Amino acid sequence: MPVIRHADSRRTTTPNAVVTTHASPTQGGSALAVWRVEMAAGAAGPQHSFDVEQVWTALDGAATVDLDGETLTVQVGDTVVMPVGVQRRVHADATAGFTAVVAAPAGARATVPGGDPVLPAWIA
């Protein structure tokens, strides 16, 4: 399927964000997953790592990203390359929230400290 219509995008609501899958193996892609993350003001994702590199580009708002012990500030237009296996946590700006588009190899697995690797719904 070369065109994935917005109406056909899969939306997943987590405690921290609304994630919209634009392309993935179950939605017309094969090797790459692309999704949008929309975090409300003050929201923060869990600390975790991935078994693949991820590329995040900020579309709206701002965030701080704890990445391998370093705290990075991200604003509209900035891109963060998150390496394989590195602990990360994204914190949306307290007033503006944060929206980003993310790309990574399909089938990526996330792991929270002490947990088993899982395939998030938006990457499947």
Short mmCIF file of N, CA and C in Angstrom, two decimals:
data_model
loop_
_atom_site.label_atom_id
_atom_site.label_comp_id
_atom_site.label_asym_id
_atom_site.label_seq_id
_atom_site.Cartn_x
_atom_site.Cartn_y
_atom_site.Cartn_z
N MET A 1 0.85 -1.17 0.00
CA MET A 1 0.00 0.00 0.00
C MET A 1 0.90 1.24 0.00
N PRO A 2 1.02 1.95 -1.10
CA PRO A 2 1.93 3.09 -1.17
C PRO A 2 1.43 4.34 -0.47
N VAL A 3 0.11 4.46 -0.26
CA VAL A 3 -0.43 5.62 0.45
C VAL A 3 -1.21 5.13 1.66
N ILE A 4 -0.85 5.64 2.82
CA ILE A 4 -1.57 5.31 4.04
C ILE A 4 -2.35 6.56 4.42
N ARG A 5 -3.64 6.50 4.30
CA ARG A 5 -4.50 7.66 4.55
C ARG A 5 -4.52 8.00 6.03
N HIS A 6 -4.60 9.29 6.30
CA HIS A 6 -4.63 9.75 7.69
C HIS A 6 -5.75 9.05 8.46
N ALA A 7 -6.89 8.87 7.84
CA ALA A 7 -8.02 8.21 8.50
C ALA A 7 -7.70 6.77 8.88
N ASP A 8 -6.71 6.16 8.20
CA ASP A 8 -6.34 4.78 8.47
C ASP A 8 -5.19 4.65 9.46
N SER A 9 -4.64 5.79 9.89
CA SER A 9 -3.54 5.75 10.86
C SER A 9 -4.01 5.12 12.16
N ARG A 10 -3.14 4.34 12.76
CA ARG A 10 -3.47 3.69 14.04
C ARG A 10 -3.06 4.63 15.18
N ARG A 11 -3.97 4.84 16.11
CA ARG A 11 -3.69 5.69 17.27
C ARG A 11 -3.68 4.85 18.53
N THR A 12 -2.63 5.05 19.32
CA THR A 12 -2.47 4.33 20.58
C THR A 12 -2.35 5.37 21.69
N THR A 13 -3.18 5.26 22.71
CA THR A 13 -3.09 6.17 23.84
C THR A 13 -2.37 5.46 24.97
N THR A 14 -1.30 6.09 25.47
CA THR A 14 -0.55 5.57 26.60
C THR A 14 -0.78 6.53 27.78
N PRO A 15 -0.28 6.20 28.96
CA PRO A 15 -0.41 7.14 30.08
C PRO A 15 0.34 8.46 29.83
N ASN A 16 1.26 8.47 28.86
CA ASN A 16 2.13 9.63 28.66
C ASN A 16 1.90 10.38 27.36
N ALA A 17 1.24 9.76 26.39
CA ALA A 17 1.14 10.38 25.06
C ALA A 17 0.08 9.70 24.22
N VAL A 18 -0.23 10.36 23.11
CA VAL A 18 -1.02 9.73 22.05
C VAL A 18 -0.02 9.49 20.91
N VAL A 19 0.05 8.25 20.46
CA VAL A 19 1.00 7.87 19.43
C VAL A 19 0.22 7.47 18.19
N THR A 20 0.53 8.12 17.07
CA THR A 20 -0.14 7.83 15.81
C THR A 20 0.85 7.16 14.87
N THR A 21 0.55 5.94 14.47
CA THR A 21 1.41 5.21 13.55
C THR A 21 1.10 5.64 12.12
N HIS A 22 2.11 6.14 11.43
CA HIS A 22 1.94 6.55 10.04
C HIS A 22 2.34 5.43 9.08
N ALA A 23 3.37 4.67 9.44
CA ALA A 23 3.80 3.53 8.62
C ALA A 23 4.47 2.52 9.54
N SER A 24 4.22 1.26 9.28
CA SER A 24 4.82 0.15 10.02
C SER A 24 4.50 -1.11 9.22
N PRO A 25 5.08 -2.25 9.58
CA PRO A 25 4.79 -3.47 8.81
C PRO A 25 3.30 -3.80 8.72
N THR A 26 2.53 -3.49 9.75
CA THR A 26 1.09 -3.80 9.70
C THR A 26 0.29 -2.67 9.05
N GLN A 27 0.97 -1.59 8.64
CA GLN A 27 0.29 -0.48 7.99
C GLN A 27 1.01 -0.04 6.73
N GLY A 28 1.41 -0.96 5.93
CA GLY A 28 1.94 -0.63 4.62
C GLY A 28 3.43 -0.47 4.51
N GLY A 29 4.16 -0.54 5.62
CA GLY A 29 5.62 -0.43 5.58
C GLY A 29 6.25 -1.79 5.73
N SER A 30 7.54 -1.88 5.52
CA SER A 30 8.19 -3.17 5.70
C SER A 30 9.43 -3.06 6.57
N ALA A 31 10.29 -2.11 6.31
CA ALA A 31 11.55 -2.03 7.04
C ALA A 31 11.62 -0.85 7.99
N LEU A 32 10.70 0.09 7.87
CA LEU A 32 10.77 1.31 8.65
C LEU A 32 9.42 1.59 9.31
N ALA A 33 9.45 2.05 10.54
CA ALA A 33 8.24 2.49 11.23
C ALA A 33 8.36 4.00 11.43
N VAL A 34 7.26 4.71 11.21
CA VAL A 34 7.20 6.16 11.40
C VAL A 34 5.96 6.46 12.22
N TRP A 35 6.14 7.23 13.30
CA TRP A 35 5.00 7.56 14.15
C TRP A 35 5.14 8.96 14.71
N ARG A 36 4.00 9.48 15.19
CA ARG A 36 3.94 10.82 15.78
C ARG A 36 3.64 10.64 17.26
N VAL A 37 4.37 11.37 18.09
CA VAL A 37 4.17 11.35 19.53
C VAL A 37 3.64 12.72 19.95
N GLU A 38 2.49 12.74 20.62
CA GLU A 38 1.91 13.98 21.12
C GLU A 38 1.78 13.86 22.64
N MET A 39 2.59 14.66 23.34
CA MET A 39 2.61 14.64 24.80
C MET A 39 1.99 15.92 25.35
N ALA A 40 1.10 15.76 26.32
CA ALA A 40 0.48 16.92 26.96
C ALA A 40 1.52 17.67 27.79
N ALA A 41 1.22 18.92 28.07
CA ALA A 41 2.12 19.73 28.89
C ALA A 41 2.45 19.01 30.19
N GLY A 42 3.74 18.92 30.50
CA GLY A 42 4.20 18.30 31.74
C GLY A 42 4.28 16.79 31.75
N ALA A 43 3.85 16.13 30.68
CA ALA A 43 3.90 14.65 30.63
C ALA A 43 5.34 14.18 30.48
N ALA A 44 5.60 12.97 30.94
CA ALA A 44 6.93 12.37 30.79
C ALA A 44 6.77 10.89 30.50
N GLY A 45 7.54 10.40 29.57
CA GLY A 45 7.54 8.98 29.26
C GLY A 45 8.37 8.22 30.28
N PRO A 46 8.33 6.91 30.24
CA PRO A 46 9.14 6.11 31.17
C PRO A 46 10.60 6.07 30.75
N GLN A 47 11.47 5.81 31.68
CA GLN A 47 12.86 5.56 31.34
C GLN A 47 12.90 4.21 30.63
N HIS A 48 13.60 4.14 29.50
CA HIS A 48 13.67 2.90 28.74
C HIS A 48 14.81 2.98 27.72
N SER A 49 15.04 1.89 27.04
CA SER A 49 16.00 1.85 25.94
C SER A 49 15.35 1.09 24.79
N PHE A 50 15.96 1.23 23.60
CA PHE A 50 15.50 0.49 22.42
C PHE A 50 16.66 -0.29 21.83
N ASP A 51 16.35 -1.36 21.13
CA ASP A 51 17.37 -2.19 20.51
C ASP A 51 17.75 -1.71 19.10
N VAL A 52 17.27 -0.52 18.74
CA VAL A 52 17.59 0.09 17.44
C VAL A 52 17.77 1.59 17.66
N GLU A 53 18.38 2.25 16.69
CA GLU A 53 18.48 3.70 16.71
C GLU A 53 17.11 4.30 16.39
N GLN A 54 16.80 5.41 17.03
CA GLN A 54 15.58 6.16 16.73
C GLN A 54 15.97 7.59 16.40
N VAL A 55 15.19 8.21 15.50
CA VAL A 55 15.40 9.61 15.15
C VAL A 55 14.11 10.35 15.45
N TRP A 56 14.19 11.34 16.34
CA TRP A 56 13.04 12.15 16.76
C TRP A 56 13.22 13.56 16.23
N THR A 57 12.21 14.11 15.56
CA THR A 57 12.22 15.51 15.12
C THR A 57 11.05 16.23 15.76
N ALA A 58 11.35 17.32 16.47
CA ALA A 58 10.34 18.10 17.17
C ALA A 58 9.50 18.90 16.19
N LEU A 59 8.18 18.76 16.28
CA LEU A 59 7.25 19.48 15.41
C LEU A 59 6.56 20.64 16.12
N ASP A 60 6.35 20.49 17.43
CA ASP A 60 5.61 21.51 18.18
C ASP A 60 6.03 21.43 19.65
N GLY A 61 5.96 22.55 20.35
CA GLY A 61 6.29 22.58 21.77
C GLY A 61 7.77 22.43 22.00
N ALA A 62 8.12 21.84 23.14
CA ALA A 62 9.51 21.65 23.53
C ALA A 62 9.58 20.49 24.51
N ALA A 63 10.81 20.02 24.74
CA ALA A 63 11.00 18.92 25.68
C ALA A 63 12.43 18.93 26.20
N THR A 64 12.60 18.23 27.31
CA THR A 64 13.94 17.86 27.73
C THR A 64 14.03 16.36 27.56
N VAL A 65 15.18 15.91 27.12
CA VAL A 65 15.40 14.49 26.89
C VAL A 65 16.59 14.06 27.73
N ASP A 66 16.34 13.14 28.66
CA ASP A 66 17.44 12.54 29.41
C ASP A 66 17.96 11.40 28.54
N LEU A 67 19.18 11.53 28.07
CA LEU A 67 19.75 10.56 27.13
C LEU A 67 21.11 10.13 27.63
N ASP A 68 21.18 8.91 28.14
CA ASP A 68 22.44 8.34 28.60
C ASP A 68 23.14 9.24 29.62
N GLY A 69 22.35 9.78 30.57
CA GLY A 69 22.92 10.60 31.63
C GLY A 69 23.09 12.07 31.29
N GLU A 70 22.77 12.46 30.07
CA GLU A 70 22.87 13.86 29.65
C GLU A 70 21.45 14.40 29.45
N THR A 71 21.22 15.65 29.85
CA THR A 71 19.91 16.28 29.65
C THR A 71 20.01 17.24 28.48
N LEU A 72 19.17 17.00 27.46
CA LEU A 72 19.16 17.81 26.25
C LEU A 72 17.86 18.60 26.17
N THR A 73 17.93 19.82 25.68
CA THR A 73 16.74 20.63 25.45
C THR A 73 16.41 20.56 23.97
N VAL A 74 15.15 20.29 23.65
CA VAL A 74 14.71 20.11 22.27
C VAL A 74 13.59 21.10 21.98
N GLN A 75 13.71 21.82 20.86
CA GLN A 75 12.69 22.77 20.44
C GLN A 75 12.25 22.45 19.02
N VAL A 76 11.23 23.13 18.55
CA VAL A 76 10.69 22.91 17.20
C VAL A 76 11.82 22.93 16.17
N GLY A 77 11.86 21.91 15.32
CA GLY A 77 12.86 21.81 14.27
C GLY A 77 14.10 21.03 14.66
N ASP A 78 14.32 20.83 15.96
CA ASP A 78 15.49 20.06 16.41
C ASP A 78 15.26 18.58 16.19
N THR A 79 16.35 17.87 15.94
CA THR A 79 16.30 16.41 15.78
C THR A 79 17.25 15.77 16.77
N VAL A 80 16.79 14.73 17.43
CA VAL A 80 17.60 13.97 18.38
C VAL A 80 17.78 12.57 17.82
N VAL A 81 19.02 12.14 17.71
CA VAL A 81 19.33 10.77 17.30
C VAL A 81 19.61 9.99 18.58
N MET A 82 18.76 9.01 18.86
CA MET A 82 18.88 8.22 20.08
C MET A 82 19.52 6.89 19.74
N PRO A 83 20.76 6.68 20.21
CA PRO A 83 21.50 5.46 19.86
C PRO A 83 20.88 4.18 20.43
N VAL A 84 21.28 3.08 19.88
CA VAL A 84 20.87 1.74 20.32
C VAL A 84 21.28 1.52 21.78
N GLY A 85 20.35 0.98 22.57
CA GLY A 85 20.68 0.53 23.92
C GLY A 85 20.87 1.62 24.96
N VAL A 86 20.70 2.87 24.61
CA VAL A 86 20.94 3.97 25.53
C VAL A 86 19.65 4.30 26.29
N GLN A 87 19.75 4.44 27.61
CA GLN A 87 18.59 4.82 28.40
C GLN A 87 18.15 6.23 28.02
N ARG A 88 16.83 6.41 27.92
CA ARG A 88 16.29 7.72 27.57
C ARG A 88 14.96 7.92 28.26
N ARG A 89 14.62 9.21 28.44
CA ARG A 89 13.32 9.59 28.96
C ARG A 89 13.00 10.98 28.42
N VAL A 90 11.80 11.14 27.88
CA VAL A 90 11.38 12.40 27.27
C VAL A 90 10.37 13.08 28.21
N HIS A 91 10.62 14.36 28.49
CA HIS A 91 9.75 15.17 29.35
C HIS A 91 9.20 16.31 28.51
N ALA A 92 7.89 16.38 28.34
CA ALA A 92 7.26 17.48 27.60
C ALA A 92 7.37 18.77 28.40
N ASP A 93 7.49 19.88 27.68
CA ASP A 93 7.51 21.19 28.31
C ASP A 93 6.27 21.35 29.19
N ALA A 94 6.46 22.01 30.34
CA ALA A 94 5.38 22.14 31.33
C ALA A 94 4.21 22.98 30.83
N THR A 95 4.42 23.86 29.86
CA THR A 95 3.31 24.68 29.37
C THR A 95 2.98 24.41 27.90
N ALA A 96 3.99 24.10 27.09
CA ALA A 96 3.76 23.94 25.65
C ALA A 96 3.49 22.51 25.21
N GLY A 97 3.78 21.52 26.06
CA GLY A 97 3.69 20.14 25.61
C GLY A 97 4.77 19.83 24.59
N PHE A 98 4.63 18.71 23.89
CA PHE A 98 5.65 18.31 22.92
C PHE A 98 5.05 17.37 21.89
N THR A 99 5.36 17.64 20.63
CA THR A 99 4.96 16.76 19.53
C THR A 99 6.19 16.50 18.66
N ALA A 100 6.39 15.24 18.30
CA ALA A 100 7.52 14.86 17.46
C ALA A 100 7.11 13.78 16.49
N VAL A 101 7.84 13.69 15.39
CA VAL A 101 7.71 12.56 14.48
C VAL A 101 8.97 11.72 14.68
N VAL A 102 8.77 10.39 14.72
CA VAL A 102 9.86 9.47 15.04
C VAL A 102 9.97 8.42 13.94
N ALA A 103 11.20 8.07 13.62
CA ALA A 103 11.45 7.00 12.65
C ALA A 103 12.46 6.02 13.25
N ALA A 104 12.22 4.74 12.98
CA ALA A 104 13.11 3.68 13.47
C ALA A 104 12.87 2.43 12.64
N PRO A 105 13.81 1.50 12.65
CA PRO A 105 13.57 0.23 11.97
C PRO A 105 12.34 -0.47 12.56
N ALA A 106 11.57 -1.09 11.70
CA ALA A 106 10.39 -1.82 12.13
C ALA A 106 10.79 -2.97 13.05
N GLY A 107 9.89 -3.31 13.95
CA GLY A 107 10.13 -4.43 14.85
C GLY A 107 10.99 -4.11 16.05
N ALA A 108 11.27 -2.83 16.28
CA ALA A 108 12.11 -2.42 17.40
C ALA A 108 11.48 -2.84 18.73
N ARG A 109 12.33 -3.19 19.67
CA ARG A 109 11.87 -3.61 21.00
C ARG A 109 12.35 -2.60 22.05
N ALA A 110 11.43 -2.26 22.96
CA ALA A 110 11.73 -1.35 24.07
C ALA A 110 11.90 -2.16 25.34
N THR A 111 12.78 -1.67 26.21
CA THR A 111 13.01 -2.33 27.49
C THR A 111 13.08 -1.29 28.60
N VAL A 112 12.24 -1.45 29.61
CA VAL A 112 12.35 -0.61 30.80
C VAL A 112 13.32 -1.31 31.74
N PRO A 113 14.00 -0.55 32.62
CA PRO A 113 14.95 -1.19 33.54
C PRO A 113 14.30 -2.34 34.30
N GLY A 114 14.93 -3.49 34.25
CA GLY A 114 14.44 -4.68 34.94
C GLY A 114 13.34 -5.42 34.21
N GLY A 115 12.93 -4.93 33.04
CA GLY A 115 11.84 -5.56 32.30
C GLY A 115 12.33 -6.36 31.11
N ASP A 116 11.40 -7.04 30.47
CA ASP A 116 11.69 -7.79 29.26
C ASP A 116 11.43 -6.90 28.04
N PRO A 117 12.13 -7.14 26.94
CA PRO A 117 11.87 -6.36 25.72
C PRO A 117 10.45 -6.57 25.21
N VAL A 118 9.81 -5.48 24.76
CA VAL A 118 8.46 -5.55 24.21
C VAL A 118 8.41 -4.79 22.89
N LEU A 119 7.52 -5.23 22.01
CA LEU A 119 7.28 -4.56 20.74
C LEU A 119 6.11 -3.59 20.93
N PRO A 120 6.38 -2.26 20.96
CA PRO A 120 5.28 -1.32 21.13
C PRO A 120 4.29 -1.40 19.97
N ALA A 121 3.02 -1.16 20.25
CA ALA A 121 1.97 -1.28 19.23
C ALA A 121 2.22 -0.37 18.04
N TRP A 122 2.80 0.81 18.24
CA TRP A 122 2.99 1.76 17.14
C TRP A 122 4.13 1.39 16.22
N ILE A 123 4.93 0.40 16.57
CA ILE A 123 6.05 -0.03 15.72
C ILE A 123 5.72 -1.32 14.98
N ALA A 124 4.70 -2.03 15.44
CA ALA A 124 4.33 -3.32 14.85
C ALA A 124 3.75 -3.17 13.46
#
